[in-house]
Short mmCIF file of C-alpha atoms in Angstrom, two decimals:
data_model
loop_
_atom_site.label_atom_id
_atom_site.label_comp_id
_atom_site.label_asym_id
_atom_site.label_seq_id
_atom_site.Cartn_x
_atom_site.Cartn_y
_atom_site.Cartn_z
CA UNK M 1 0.00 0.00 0.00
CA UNK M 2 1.33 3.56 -0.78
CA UNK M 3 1.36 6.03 2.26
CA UNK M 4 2.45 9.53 3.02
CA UNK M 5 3.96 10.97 6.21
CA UNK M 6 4.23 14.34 6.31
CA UNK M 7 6.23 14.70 9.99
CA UNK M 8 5.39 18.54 10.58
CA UNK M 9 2.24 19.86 11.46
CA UNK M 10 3.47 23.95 11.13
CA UNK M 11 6.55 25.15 9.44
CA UNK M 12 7.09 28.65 11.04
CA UNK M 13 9.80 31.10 8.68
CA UNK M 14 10.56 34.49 8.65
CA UNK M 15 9.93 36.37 5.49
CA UNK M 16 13.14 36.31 3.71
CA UNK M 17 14.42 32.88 4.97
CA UNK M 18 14.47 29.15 3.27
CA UNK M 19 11.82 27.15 4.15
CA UNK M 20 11.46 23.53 3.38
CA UNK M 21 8.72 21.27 3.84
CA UNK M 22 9.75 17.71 4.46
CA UNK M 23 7.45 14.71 3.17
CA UNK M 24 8.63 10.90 3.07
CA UNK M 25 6.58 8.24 1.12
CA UNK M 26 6.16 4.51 0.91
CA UNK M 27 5.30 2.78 -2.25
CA UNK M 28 5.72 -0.65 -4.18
CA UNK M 29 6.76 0.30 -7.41
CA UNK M 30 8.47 3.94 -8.28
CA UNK M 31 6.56 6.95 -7.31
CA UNK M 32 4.76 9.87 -8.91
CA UNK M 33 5.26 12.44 -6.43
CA UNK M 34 3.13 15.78 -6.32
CA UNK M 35 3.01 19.03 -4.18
CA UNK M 36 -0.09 21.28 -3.82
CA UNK M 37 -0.75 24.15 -2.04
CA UNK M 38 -4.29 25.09 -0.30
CA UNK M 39 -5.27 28.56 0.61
CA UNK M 40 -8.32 28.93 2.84
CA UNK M 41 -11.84 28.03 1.38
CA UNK M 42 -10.20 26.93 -1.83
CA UNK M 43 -9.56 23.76 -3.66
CA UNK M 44 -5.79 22.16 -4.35
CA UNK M 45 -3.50 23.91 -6.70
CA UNK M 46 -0.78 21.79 -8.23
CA UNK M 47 2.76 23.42 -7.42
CA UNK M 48 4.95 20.47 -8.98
CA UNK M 49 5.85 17.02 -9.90
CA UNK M 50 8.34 14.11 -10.15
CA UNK M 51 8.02 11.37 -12.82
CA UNK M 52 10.94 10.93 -13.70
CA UNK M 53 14.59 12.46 -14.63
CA UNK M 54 16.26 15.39 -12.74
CA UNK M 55 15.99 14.86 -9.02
CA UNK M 56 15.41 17.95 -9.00
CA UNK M 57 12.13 19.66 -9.81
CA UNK M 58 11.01 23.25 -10.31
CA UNK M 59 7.74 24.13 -9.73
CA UNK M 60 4.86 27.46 -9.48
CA UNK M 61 5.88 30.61 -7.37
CA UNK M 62 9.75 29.26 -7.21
CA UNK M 63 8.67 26.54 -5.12
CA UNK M 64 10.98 23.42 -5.89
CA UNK M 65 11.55 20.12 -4.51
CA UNK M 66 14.18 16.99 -5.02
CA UNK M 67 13.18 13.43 -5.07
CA UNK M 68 15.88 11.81 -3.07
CA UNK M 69 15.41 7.65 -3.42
CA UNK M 70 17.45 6.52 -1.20
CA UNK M 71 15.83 8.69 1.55
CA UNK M 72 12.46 7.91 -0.02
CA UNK M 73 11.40 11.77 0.49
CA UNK M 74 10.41 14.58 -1.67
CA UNK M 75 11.25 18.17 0.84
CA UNK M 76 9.75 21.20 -0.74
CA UNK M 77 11.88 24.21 -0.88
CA UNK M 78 11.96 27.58 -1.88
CA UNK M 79 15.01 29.68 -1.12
CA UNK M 80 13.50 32.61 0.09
CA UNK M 81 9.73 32.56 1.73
CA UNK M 82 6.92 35.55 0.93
CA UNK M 83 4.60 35.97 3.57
CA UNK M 84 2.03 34.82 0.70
CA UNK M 85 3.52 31.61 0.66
CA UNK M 86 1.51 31.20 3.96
CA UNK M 87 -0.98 28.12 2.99
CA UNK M 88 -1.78 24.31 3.94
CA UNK M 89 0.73 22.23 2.10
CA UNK M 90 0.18 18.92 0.91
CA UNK M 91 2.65 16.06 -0.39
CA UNK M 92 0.95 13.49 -2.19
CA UNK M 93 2.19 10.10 -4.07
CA UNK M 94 1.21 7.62 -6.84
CA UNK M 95 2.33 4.23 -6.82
CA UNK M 96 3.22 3.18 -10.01
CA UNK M 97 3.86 -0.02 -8.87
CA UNK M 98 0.01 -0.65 -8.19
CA UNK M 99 -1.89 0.07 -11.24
CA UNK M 100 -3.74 2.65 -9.94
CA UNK M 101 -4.31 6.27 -10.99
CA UNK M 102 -5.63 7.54 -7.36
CA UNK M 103 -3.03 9.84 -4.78
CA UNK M 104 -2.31 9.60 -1.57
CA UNK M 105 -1.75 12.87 0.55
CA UNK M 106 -0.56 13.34 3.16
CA UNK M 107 -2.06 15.60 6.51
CA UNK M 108 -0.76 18.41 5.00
CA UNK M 109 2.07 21.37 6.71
CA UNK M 110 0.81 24.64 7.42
CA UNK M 111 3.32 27.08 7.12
CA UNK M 112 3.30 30.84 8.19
CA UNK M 113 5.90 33.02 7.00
CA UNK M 114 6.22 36.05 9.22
CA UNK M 115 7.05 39.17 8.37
CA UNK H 1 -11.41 27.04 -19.59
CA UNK H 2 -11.91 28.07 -16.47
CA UNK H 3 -10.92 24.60 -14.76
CA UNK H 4 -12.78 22.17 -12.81
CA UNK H 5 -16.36 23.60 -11.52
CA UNK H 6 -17.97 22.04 -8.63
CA UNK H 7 -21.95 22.75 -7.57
CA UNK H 8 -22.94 23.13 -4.92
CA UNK H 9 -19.99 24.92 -3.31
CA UNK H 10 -21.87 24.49 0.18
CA UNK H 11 -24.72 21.91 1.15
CA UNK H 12 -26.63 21.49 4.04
CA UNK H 13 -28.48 18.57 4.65
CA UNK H 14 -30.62 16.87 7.50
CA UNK H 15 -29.56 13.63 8.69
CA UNK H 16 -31.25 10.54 6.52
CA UNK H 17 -31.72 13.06 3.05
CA UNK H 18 -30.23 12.64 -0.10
CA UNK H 19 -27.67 14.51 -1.53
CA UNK H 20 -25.89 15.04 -5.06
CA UNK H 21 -22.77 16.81 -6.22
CA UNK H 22 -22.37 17.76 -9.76
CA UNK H 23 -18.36 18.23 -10.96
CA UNK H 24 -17.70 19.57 -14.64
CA UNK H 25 -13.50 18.71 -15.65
CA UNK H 26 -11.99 21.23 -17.73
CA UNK H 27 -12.97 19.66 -21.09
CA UNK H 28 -10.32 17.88 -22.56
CA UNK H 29 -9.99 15.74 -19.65
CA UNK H 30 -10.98 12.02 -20.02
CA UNK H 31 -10.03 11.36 -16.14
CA UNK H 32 -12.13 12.22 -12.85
CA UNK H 33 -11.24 11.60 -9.87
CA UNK H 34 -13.95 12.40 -6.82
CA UNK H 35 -11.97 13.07 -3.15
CA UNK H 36 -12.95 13.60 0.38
CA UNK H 37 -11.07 16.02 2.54
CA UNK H 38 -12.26 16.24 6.62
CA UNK H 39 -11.15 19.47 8.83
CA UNK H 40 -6.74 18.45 9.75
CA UNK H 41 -6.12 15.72 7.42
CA UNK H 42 -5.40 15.05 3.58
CA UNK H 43 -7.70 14.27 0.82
CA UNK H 44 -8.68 10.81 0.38
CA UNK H 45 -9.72 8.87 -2.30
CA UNK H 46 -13.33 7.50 -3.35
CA UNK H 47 -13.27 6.83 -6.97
CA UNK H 48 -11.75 7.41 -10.59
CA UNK H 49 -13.45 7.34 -14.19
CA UNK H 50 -11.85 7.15 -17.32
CA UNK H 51 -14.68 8.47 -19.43
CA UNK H 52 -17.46 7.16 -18.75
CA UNK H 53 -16.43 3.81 -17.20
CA UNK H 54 -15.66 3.72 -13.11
CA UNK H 55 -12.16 2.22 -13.34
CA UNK H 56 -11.66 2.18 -9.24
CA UNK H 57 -13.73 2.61 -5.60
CA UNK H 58 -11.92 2.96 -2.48
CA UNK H 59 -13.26 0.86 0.37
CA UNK H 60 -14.13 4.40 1.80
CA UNK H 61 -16.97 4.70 -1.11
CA UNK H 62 -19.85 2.11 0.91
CA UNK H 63 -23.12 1.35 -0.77
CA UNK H 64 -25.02 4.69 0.09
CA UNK H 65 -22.73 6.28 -2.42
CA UNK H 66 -22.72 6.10 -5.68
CA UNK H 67 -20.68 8.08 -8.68
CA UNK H 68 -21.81 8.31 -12.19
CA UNK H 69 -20.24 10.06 -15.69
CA UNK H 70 -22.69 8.73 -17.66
CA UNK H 71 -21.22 10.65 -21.37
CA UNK H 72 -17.66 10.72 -20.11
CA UNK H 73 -17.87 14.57 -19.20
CA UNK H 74 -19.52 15.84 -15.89
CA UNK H 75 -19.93 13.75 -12.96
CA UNK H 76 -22.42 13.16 -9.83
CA UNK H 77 -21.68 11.92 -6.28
CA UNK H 78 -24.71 10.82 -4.53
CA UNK H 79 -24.81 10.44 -1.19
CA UNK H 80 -28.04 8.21 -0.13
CA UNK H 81 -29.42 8.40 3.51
CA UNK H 82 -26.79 10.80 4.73
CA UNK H 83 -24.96 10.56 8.46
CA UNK H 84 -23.46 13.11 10.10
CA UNK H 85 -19.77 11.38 9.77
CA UNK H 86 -20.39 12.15 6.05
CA UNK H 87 -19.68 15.60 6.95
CA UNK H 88 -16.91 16.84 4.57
CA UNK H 89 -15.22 18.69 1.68
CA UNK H 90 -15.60 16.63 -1.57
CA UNK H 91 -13.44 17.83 -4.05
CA UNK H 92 -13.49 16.55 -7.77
CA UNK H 93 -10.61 16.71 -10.01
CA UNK H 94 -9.55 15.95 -13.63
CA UNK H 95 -6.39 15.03 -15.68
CA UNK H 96 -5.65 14.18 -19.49
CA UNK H 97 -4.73 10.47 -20.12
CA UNK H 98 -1.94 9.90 -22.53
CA UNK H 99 1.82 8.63 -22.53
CA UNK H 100 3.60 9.50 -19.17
CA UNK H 101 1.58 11.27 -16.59
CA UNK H 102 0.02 14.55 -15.61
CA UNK H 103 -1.10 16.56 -12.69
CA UNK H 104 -4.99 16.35 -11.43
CA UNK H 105 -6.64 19.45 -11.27
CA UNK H 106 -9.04 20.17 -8.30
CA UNK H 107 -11.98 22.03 -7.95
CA UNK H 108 -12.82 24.40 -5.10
CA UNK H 109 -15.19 21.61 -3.58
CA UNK H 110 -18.40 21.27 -2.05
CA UNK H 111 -18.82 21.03 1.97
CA UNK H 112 -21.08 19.36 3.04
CA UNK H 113 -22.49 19.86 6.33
CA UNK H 114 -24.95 17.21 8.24
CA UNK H 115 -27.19 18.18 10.81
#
């Protein structure tokens, strides 16, 4: 079965600062791995993806994220935080492995950038 | 295009009533996927159509629901007899089938509220 852990509840970051959002998954076969972003009373927006290629993925808003294997995680980054950045994050995986098309997310990170 | 619509955006219903959720993809979108998102954790899969045919139910879809795409566009979730643990955000989303993979986009959901 393919599962999510996202290990933070709240990422807190000064304006200005790195932030990272860490996410670890467990799958069967090799992974699809999504990040989306919720602001209040609306739906998911897709900020990036790994298929396959560059560990290293750039995404929406200069969000990025790398797919290490070994570690099994997929941290989202973004080398300098805006206090807009301040949502409900969500890591989310596909197991290719399974034959399925659904995602599994995880509980989400809400971060708040201060200013 | 202005991406995946869901109606209603808000529902509420009495405990034991019916209840049905309309979801329109953005059009060139042969996959739907329907999710269910509670207050603190990460959406969670019901069900996926290519087209028109229901390719997968998660054990989470029991027999008072029910999902149709009956011309491979729009969709319905029905919710039959309704409980109050049925309280939720159900979120539809849609993605274009072909070689590789792509992101699902989400709609802005419909909460439903039990009473």
């Amino acid at each position: 079965a393919q599962s999510v852990a996202q290990p933070e509840d709240q990422v807190n970051v000064a304006e200005g600062n790195p932030l990272t959002v860490k996410c670890t998954y467990s799958v069967s076969g090799n992974p699809y791995l999504f990040w989306y972003v919720q602001y209040p009373n609306r739906g998911l927006q897709f900020l990036l993806k790994y298929i396959t290629g560059d560990n290293l993925v750039k995404g929406s808003y200069g969000f990025e994220a790398e797919f290490n294997k070994s570690q099994t995680s997929f941290h989202l980054k973004k080398p300098s935080a805006l206090v807009s950045d301040s949502a409900l994050y969500f890591c989310a995986v596909r197991d290719t492995g399974a034959g399925s098309y659904q995602l599994t997310f995880g509980k989400g990170t809400k971060l708040s950038v201060i200013p | 295009d202005t991406g995946v619509s869901q109606d209603p955006r808000h529902k509420i219903t009495k405990r034991g009533q019916n209840v049905t959720f309309r979801c329109d993809p953005i059009s060139e979108h042969n996959r739907l996927y329907w999710y269910r998102q509670t207050l603190g954790q990460g959406p969670e899969f019901l069900t996926y159509f290519q087209n028109e045919a229901q390719l997968e139910k998660s054990r989470l879809l029991s027999d008072r629901f029910s999902a149709e795409r009956p011309k491979g566009s729009f969709s319905t979730l029905e919710i039959q007899r309704t409980e109050q643990g049925d309280s939720a955000m159900y979120l539809c989303a849609s993605s274009r089938a072909g070689t590789g993979d792509t992101e699902a986009f989400f709609g802005q959901g419909t909460r439903l509220t039990v009473v």
